[in-house]
GROMACS .gro file of C-alpha atoms in nm:
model
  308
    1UNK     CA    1  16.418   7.499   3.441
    2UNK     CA    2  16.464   7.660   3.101
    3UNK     CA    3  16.187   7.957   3.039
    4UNK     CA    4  15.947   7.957   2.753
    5UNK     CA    5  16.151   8.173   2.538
    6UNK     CA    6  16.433   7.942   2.572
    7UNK     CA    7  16.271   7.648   2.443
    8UNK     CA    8  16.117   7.835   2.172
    9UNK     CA    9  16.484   7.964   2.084
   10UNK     CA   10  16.646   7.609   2.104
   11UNK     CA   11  16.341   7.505   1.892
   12UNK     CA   12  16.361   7.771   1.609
   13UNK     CA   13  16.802   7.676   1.609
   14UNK     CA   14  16.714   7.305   1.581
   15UNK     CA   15  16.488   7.383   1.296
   16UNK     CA   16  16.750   7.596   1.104
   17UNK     CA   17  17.060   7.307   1.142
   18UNK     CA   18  16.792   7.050   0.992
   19UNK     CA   19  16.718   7.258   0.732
   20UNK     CA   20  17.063   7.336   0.673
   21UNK     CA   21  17.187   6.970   0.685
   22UNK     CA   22  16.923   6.865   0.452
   23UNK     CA   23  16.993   7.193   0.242
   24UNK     CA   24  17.370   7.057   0.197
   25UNK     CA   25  17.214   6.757   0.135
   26UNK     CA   26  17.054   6.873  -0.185
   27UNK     CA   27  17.266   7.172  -0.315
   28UNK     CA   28  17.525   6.955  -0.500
   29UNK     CA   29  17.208   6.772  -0.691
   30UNK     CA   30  17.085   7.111  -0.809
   31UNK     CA   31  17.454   7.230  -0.907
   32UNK     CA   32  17.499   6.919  -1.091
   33UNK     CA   33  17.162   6.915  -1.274
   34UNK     CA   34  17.196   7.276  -1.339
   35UNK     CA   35  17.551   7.233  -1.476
   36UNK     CA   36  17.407   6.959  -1.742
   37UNK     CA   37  17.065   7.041  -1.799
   38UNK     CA   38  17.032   7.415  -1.741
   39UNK     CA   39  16.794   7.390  -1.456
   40UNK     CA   40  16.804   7.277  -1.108
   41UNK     CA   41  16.510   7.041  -1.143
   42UNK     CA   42  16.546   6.815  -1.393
   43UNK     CA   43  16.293   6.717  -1.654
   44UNK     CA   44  16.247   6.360  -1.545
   45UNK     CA   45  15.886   6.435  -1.468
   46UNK     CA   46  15.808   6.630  -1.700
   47UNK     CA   47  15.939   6.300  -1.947
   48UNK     CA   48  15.768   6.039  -1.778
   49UNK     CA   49  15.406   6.242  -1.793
   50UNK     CA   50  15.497   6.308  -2.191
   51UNK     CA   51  15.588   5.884  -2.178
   52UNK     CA   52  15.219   5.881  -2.031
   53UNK     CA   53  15.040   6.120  -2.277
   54UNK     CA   54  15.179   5.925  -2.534
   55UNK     CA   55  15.034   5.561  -2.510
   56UNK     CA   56  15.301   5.430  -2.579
   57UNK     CA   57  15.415   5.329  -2.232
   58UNK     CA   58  15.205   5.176  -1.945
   59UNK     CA   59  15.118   5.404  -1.658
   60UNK     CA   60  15.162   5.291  -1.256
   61UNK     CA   61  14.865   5.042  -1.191
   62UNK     CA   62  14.913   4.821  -1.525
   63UNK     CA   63  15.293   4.859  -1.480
   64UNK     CA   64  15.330   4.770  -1.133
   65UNK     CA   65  15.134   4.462  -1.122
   66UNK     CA   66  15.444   4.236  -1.246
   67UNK     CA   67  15.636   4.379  -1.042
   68UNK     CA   68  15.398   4.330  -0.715
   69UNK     CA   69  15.300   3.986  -0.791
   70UNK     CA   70  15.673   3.853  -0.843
   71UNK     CA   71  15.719   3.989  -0.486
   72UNK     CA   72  15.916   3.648  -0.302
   73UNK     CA   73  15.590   3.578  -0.042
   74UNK     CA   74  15.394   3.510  -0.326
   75UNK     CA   75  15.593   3.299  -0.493
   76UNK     CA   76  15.580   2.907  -0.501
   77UNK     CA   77  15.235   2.881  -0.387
   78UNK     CA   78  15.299   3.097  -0.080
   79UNK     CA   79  14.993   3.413  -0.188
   80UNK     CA   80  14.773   3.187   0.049
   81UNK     CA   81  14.996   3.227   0.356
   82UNK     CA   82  15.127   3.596   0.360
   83UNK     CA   83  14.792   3.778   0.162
   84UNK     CA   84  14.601   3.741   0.522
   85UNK     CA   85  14.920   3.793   0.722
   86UNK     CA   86  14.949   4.133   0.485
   87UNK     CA   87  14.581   4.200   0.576
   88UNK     CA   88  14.625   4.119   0.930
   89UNK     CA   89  14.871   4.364   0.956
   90UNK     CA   90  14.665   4.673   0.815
   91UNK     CA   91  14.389   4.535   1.047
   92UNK     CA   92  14.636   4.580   1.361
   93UNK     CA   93  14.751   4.930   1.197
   94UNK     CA   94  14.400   5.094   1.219
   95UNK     CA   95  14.375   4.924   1.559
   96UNK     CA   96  14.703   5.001   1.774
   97UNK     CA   97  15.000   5.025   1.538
   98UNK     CA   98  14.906   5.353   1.396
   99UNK     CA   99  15.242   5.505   1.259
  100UNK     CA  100  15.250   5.243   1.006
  101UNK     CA  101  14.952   5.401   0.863
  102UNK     CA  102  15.118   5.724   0.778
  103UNK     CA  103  15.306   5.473   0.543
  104UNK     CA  104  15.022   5.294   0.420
  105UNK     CA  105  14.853   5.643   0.313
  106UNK     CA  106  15.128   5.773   0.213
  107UNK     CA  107  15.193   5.441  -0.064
  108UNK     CA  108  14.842   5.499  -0.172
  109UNK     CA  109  14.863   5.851  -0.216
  110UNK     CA  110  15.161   5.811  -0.440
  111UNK     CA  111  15.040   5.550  -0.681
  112UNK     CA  112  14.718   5.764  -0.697
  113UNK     CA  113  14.870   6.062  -0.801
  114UNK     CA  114  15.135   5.862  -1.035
  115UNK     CA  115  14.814   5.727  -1.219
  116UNK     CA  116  14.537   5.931  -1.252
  117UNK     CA  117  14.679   6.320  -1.134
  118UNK     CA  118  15.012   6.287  -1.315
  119UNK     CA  119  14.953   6.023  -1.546
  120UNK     CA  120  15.288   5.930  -1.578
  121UNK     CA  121  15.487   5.672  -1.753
  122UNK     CA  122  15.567   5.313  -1.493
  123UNK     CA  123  15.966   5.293  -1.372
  124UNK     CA  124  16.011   4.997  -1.121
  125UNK     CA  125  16.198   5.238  -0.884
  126UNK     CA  126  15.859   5.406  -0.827
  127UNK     CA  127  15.776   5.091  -0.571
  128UNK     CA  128  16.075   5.129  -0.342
  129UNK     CA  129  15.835   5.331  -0.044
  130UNK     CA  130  15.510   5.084  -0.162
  131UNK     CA  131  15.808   4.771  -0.089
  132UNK     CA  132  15.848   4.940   0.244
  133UNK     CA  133  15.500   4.946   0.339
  134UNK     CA  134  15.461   4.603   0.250
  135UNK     CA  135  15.734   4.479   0.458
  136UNK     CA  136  15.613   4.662   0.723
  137UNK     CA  137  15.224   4.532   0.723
  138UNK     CA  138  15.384   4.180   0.724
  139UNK     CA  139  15.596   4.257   0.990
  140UNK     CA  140  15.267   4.357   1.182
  141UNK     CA  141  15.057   4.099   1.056
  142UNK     CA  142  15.285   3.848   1.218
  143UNK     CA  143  15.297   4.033   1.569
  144UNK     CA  144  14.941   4.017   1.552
  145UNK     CA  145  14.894   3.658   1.436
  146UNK     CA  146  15.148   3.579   1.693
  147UNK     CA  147  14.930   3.750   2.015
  148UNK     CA  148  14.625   3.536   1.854
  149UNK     CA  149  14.772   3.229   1.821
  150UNK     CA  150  14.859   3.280   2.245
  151UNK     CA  151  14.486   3.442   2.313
  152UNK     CA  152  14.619   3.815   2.353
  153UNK     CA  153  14.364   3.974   2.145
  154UNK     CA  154  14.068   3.997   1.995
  155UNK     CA  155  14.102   3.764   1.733
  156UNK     CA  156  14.230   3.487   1.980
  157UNK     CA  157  14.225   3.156   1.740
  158UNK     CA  158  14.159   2.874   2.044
  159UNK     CA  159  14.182   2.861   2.351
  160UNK     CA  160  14.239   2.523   2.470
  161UNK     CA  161  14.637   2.492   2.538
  162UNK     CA  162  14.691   2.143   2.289
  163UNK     CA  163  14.537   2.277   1.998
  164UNK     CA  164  14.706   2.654   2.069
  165UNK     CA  165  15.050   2.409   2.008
  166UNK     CA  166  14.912   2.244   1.723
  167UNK     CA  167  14.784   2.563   1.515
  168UNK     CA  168  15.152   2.764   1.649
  169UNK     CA  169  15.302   2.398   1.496
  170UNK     CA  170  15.147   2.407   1.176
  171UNK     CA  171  15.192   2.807   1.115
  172UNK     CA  172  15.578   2.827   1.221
  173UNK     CA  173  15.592   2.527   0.981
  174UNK     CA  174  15.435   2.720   0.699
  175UNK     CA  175  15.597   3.053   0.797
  176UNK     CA  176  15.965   2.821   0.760
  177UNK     CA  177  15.886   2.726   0.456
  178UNK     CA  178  15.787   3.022   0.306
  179UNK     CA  179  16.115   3.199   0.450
  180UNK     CA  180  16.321   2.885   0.282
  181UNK     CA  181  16.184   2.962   0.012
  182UNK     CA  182  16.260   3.347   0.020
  183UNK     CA  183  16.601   3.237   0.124
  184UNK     CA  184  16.627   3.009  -0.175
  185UNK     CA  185  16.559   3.275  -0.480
  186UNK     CA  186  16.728   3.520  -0.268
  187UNK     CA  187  17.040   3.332  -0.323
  188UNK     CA  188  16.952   3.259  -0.674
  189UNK     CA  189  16.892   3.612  -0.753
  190UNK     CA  190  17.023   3.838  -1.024
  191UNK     CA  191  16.830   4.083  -1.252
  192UNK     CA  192  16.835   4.006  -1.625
  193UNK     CA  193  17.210   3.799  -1.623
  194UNK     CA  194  17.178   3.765  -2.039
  195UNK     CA  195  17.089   4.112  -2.040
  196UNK     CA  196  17.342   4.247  -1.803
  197UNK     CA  197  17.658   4.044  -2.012
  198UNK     CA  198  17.535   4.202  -2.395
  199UNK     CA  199  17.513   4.577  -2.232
  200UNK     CA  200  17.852   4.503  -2.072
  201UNK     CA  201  18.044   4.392  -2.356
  202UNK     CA  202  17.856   4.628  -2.578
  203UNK     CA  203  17.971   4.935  -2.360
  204UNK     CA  204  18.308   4.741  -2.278
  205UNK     CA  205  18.351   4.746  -2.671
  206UNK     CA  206  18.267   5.123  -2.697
  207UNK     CA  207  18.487   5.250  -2.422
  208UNK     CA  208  18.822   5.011  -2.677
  209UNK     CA  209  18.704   5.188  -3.003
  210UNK     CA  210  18.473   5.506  -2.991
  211UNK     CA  211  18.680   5.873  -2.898
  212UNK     CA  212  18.671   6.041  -2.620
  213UNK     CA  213  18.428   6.297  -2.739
  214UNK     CA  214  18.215   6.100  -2.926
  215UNK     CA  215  17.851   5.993  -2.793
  216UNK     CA  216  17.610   5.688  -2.835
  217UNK     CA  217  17.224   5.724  -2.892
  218UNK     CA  218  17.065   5.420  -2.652
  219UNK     CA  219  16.731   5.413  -2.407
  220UNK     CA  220  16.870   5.214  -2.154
  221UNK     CA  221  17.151   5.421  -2.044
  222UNK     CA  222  17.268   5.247  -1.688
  223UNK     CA  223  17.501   4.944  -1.817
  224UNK     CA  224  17.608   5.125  -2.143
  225UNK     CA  225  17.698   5.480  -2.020
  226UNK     CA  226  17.905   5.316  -1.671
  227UNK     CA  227  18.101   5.031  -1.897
  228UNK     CA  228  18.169   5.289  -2.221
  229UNK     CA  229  18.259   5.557  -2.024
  230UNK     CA  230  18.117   5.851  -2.320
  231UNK     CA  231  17.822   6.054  -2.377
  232UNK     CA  232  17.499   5.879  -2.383
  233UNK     CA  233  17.249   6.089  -2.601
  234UNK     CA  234  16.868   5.894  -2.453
  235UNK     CA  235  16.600   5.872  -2.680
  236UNK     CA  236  16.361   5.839  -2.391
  237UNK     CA  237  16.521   6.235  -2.293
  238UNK     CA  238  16.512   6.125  -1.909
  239UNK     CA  239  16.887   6.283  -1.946
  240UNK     CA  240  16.912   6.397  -2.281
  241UNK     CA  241  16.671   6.755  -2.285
  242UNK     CA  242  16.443   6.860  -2.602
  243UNK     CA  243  16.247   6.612  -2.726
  244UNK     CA  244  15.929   6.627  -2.519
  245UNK     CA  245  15.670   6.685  -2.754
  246UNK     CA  246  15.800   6.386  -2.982
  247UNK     CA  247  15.796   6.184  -2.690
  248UNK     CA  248  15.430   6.269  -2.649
  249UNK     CA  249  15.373   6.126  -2.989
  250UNK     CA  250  15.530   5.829  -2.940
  251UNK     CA  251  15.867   5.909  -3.125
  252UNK     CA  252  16.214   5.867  -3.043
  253UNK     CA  253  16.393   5.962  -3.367
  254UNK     CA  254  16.409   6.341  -3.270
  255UNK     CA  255  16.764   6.254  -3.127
  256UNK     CA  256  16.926   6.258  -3.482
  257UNK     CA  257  16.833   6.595  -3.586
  258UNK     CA  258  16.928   6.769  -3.264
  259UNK     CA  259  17.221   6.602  -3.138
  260UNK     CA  260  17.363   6.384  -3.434
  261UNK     CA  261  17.516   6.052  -3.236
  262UNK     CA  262  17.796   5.924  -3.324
  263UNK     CA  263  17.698   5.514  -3.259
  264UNK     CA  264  17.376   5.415  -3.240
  265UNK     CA  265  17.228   5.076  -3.078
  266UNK     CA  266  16.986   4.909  -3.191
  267UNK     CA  267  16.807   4.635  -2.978
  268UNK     CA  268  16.600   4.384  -3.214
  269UNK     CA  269  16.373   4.273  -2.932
  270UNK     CA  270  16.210   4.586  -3.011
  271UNK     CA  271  16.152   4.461  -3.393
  272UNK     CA  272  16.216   4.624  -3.691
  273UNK     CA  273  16.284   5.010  -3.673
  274UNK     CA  274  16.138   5.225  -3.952
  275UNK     CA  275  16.420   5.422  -3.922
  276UNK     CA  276  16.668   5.201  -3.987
  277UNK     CA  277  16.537   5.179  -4.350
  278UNK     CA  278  16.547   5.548  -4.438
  279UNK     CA  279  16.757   5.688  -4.663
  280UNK     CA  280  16.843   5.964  -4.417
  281UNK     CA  281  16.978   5.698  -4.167
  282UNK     CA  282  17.131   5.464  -4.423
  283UNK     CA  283  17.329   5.779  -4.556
  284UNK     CA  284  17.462   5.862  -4.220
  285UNK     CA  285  17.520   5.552  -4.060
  286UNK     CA  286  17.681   5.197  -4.144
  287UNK     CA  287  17.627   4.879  -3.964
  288UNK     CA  288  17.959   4.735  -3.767
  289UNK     CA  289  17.925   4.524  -3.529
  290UNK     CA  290  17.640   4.316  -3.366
  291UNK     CA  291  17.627   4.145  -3.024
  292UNK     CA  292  17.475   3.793  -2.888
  293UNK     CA  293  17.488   3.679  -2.491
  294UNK     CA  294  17.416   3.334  -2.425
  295UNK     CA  295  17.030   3.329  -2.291
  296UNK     CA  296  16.935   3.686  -2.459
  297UNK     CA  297  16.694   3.646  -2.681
  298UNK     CA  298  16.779   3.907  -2.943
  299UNK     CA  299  17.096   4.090  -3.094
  300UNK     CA  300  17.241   4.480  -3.002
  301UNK     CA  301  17.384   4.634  -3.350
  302UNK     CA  302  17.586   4.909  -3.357
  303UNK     CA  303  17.573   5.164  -3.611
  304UNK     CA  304  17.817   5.452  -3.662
  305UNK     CA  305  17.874   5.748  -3.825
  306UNK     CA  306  18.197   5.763  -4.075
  307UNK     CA  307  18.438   5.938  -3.947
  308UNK     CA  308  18.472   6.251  -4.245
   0.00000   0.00000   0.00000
């Protein structure tokens, strides 16, 4: 039998290769965001709680709510089925399932703090541990609808045997076509298809005409930076550093004076840009080329510098 000291060795060792593992983990992240932005940590934070400050942008409650309510249960009609299943399920954390309440807490403590301590700006991918929660209440709302429906707990539904068949009938009925459903707009889905074509032959076209070395000013940088393949200079400055306190005020022209882009993209879903009628644009950049996608809405025009 190992002594005391032994454990307490193995214990402290164990500790150090975690911390090591996780360390290698996260060293090439702070090399890389050193390498680009100068510090370890990037200034995403910082950003999004300037996006806040501003107005401009909607913080986490008012921003997450399409995002919550286009979840699949509580689509077609379904909110009726899965909202007590959902509340079932937090009912049979506090009771026996208690390590799904570290999750729980843990969800509510992070949209807390996203709203009213930070008071930062709304991204979607700030619901990917809230998603996980969720799936996991249902998951335990079902177990515990389940033991009910046979008489297992304290919320046993009936107890006569016919009508336990009949409610187990009419619930695995409801539960199928609910999961159909799911199944159905699972299959169907894809994020923003008209979207998705115009940034790829936008950033298809850039990558066939623009240098090497030149860059492209744009605030959605994920389609157009992969598919162009050159420096994207974001107004937004989640990657582009130096333009916090004009992001506070709402502005996004600060890009121009610091790092001059070579194309810029204009989007006119977001209306007509002051900026594109100054005289200090107009002298520095010419209209070339516009874009159209079948189902989108509006029209991406690319502007460029001449090439002196």
């Amino acid at each position: 039998m190992p002594s005391f000291q032994q454990v307490n060795h193995a214990q402290a060792l164990s500790v150090v290769i975690e911390s090591a593992v996780v360390g290698s983990l996260l060293l090439p992240w702070f090399l890389y965001s050193w390498l680009v932005f100068g510090d370890p940590f990037p200034a995403t934070l910082q950003t999004k709680i300037a996006m806040g400050e501003s107005g401009v942008w909607k913080l986490f409650f008012p921003g997450s709510q399409m995002y919550l309510t286009g979840l699949t249960p509580y689509q077609d009609g379904f909110a009726f089925l899965f909202l007590p299943i959902l509340l079932l399920g937090l009912w049979r954390s506090i009771r026996t399932e208690r390590i799904w309440l570290f999750f729980v807490i843990n969800s509510l403590l992070f949209a807390l703090s996203y709203q009213w301590i930070l008071a930062s700006a709304f991204s979607h991918w700030y619901l990917a541990g809230i998603y996980l929660t969720h799936a996991l209440l249902l998951g335990a709302g079902l177990r515990e609808l389940a033991y009910a429906l046979d008489g297992r707990t304290e919320l046993a539904i009936v107890s006569r045997h016919r009508a336990q068949m009949g409610l187990r009938t009419c619930v695995l009925l409801l539960a199928a076509l609910g999961l159909l459903s799911g199944l159905r707009r699972t299959a169907d889905f894809e994020i923003h298809p008209a979207r998705r074509q115009i940034y790829t032959d936008v950033g298809t076209w850039i990558s066939r005409h623009a240098r090497r070395d030149e860059s492209v000013a744009y605030f959605e940088i994920g389609y157009l930076g992969w598919f162009s393949d050159r420096t994207i200079i974001d107004p937004v400055g989640l990657v582009t550093p130096g333009g916090l306190d004009s992001i506070r005020q709402g502005q996004l022209h600060w890009i121009f004076d610091q790092y001059e882009p070579d194309y810029f993209i204009h989007n006119t879903l977001r209306g007509q840009d002051p900026l594109l009628s100054s005289r200090a644009f107009r002298n520095r950049y010419q209209e070339i080329k516009r874009f159209r996608a079948e189902g989108y809405p509006g029209e991406l025009v690319v502007f460029k510098q001449p090439r002196g």
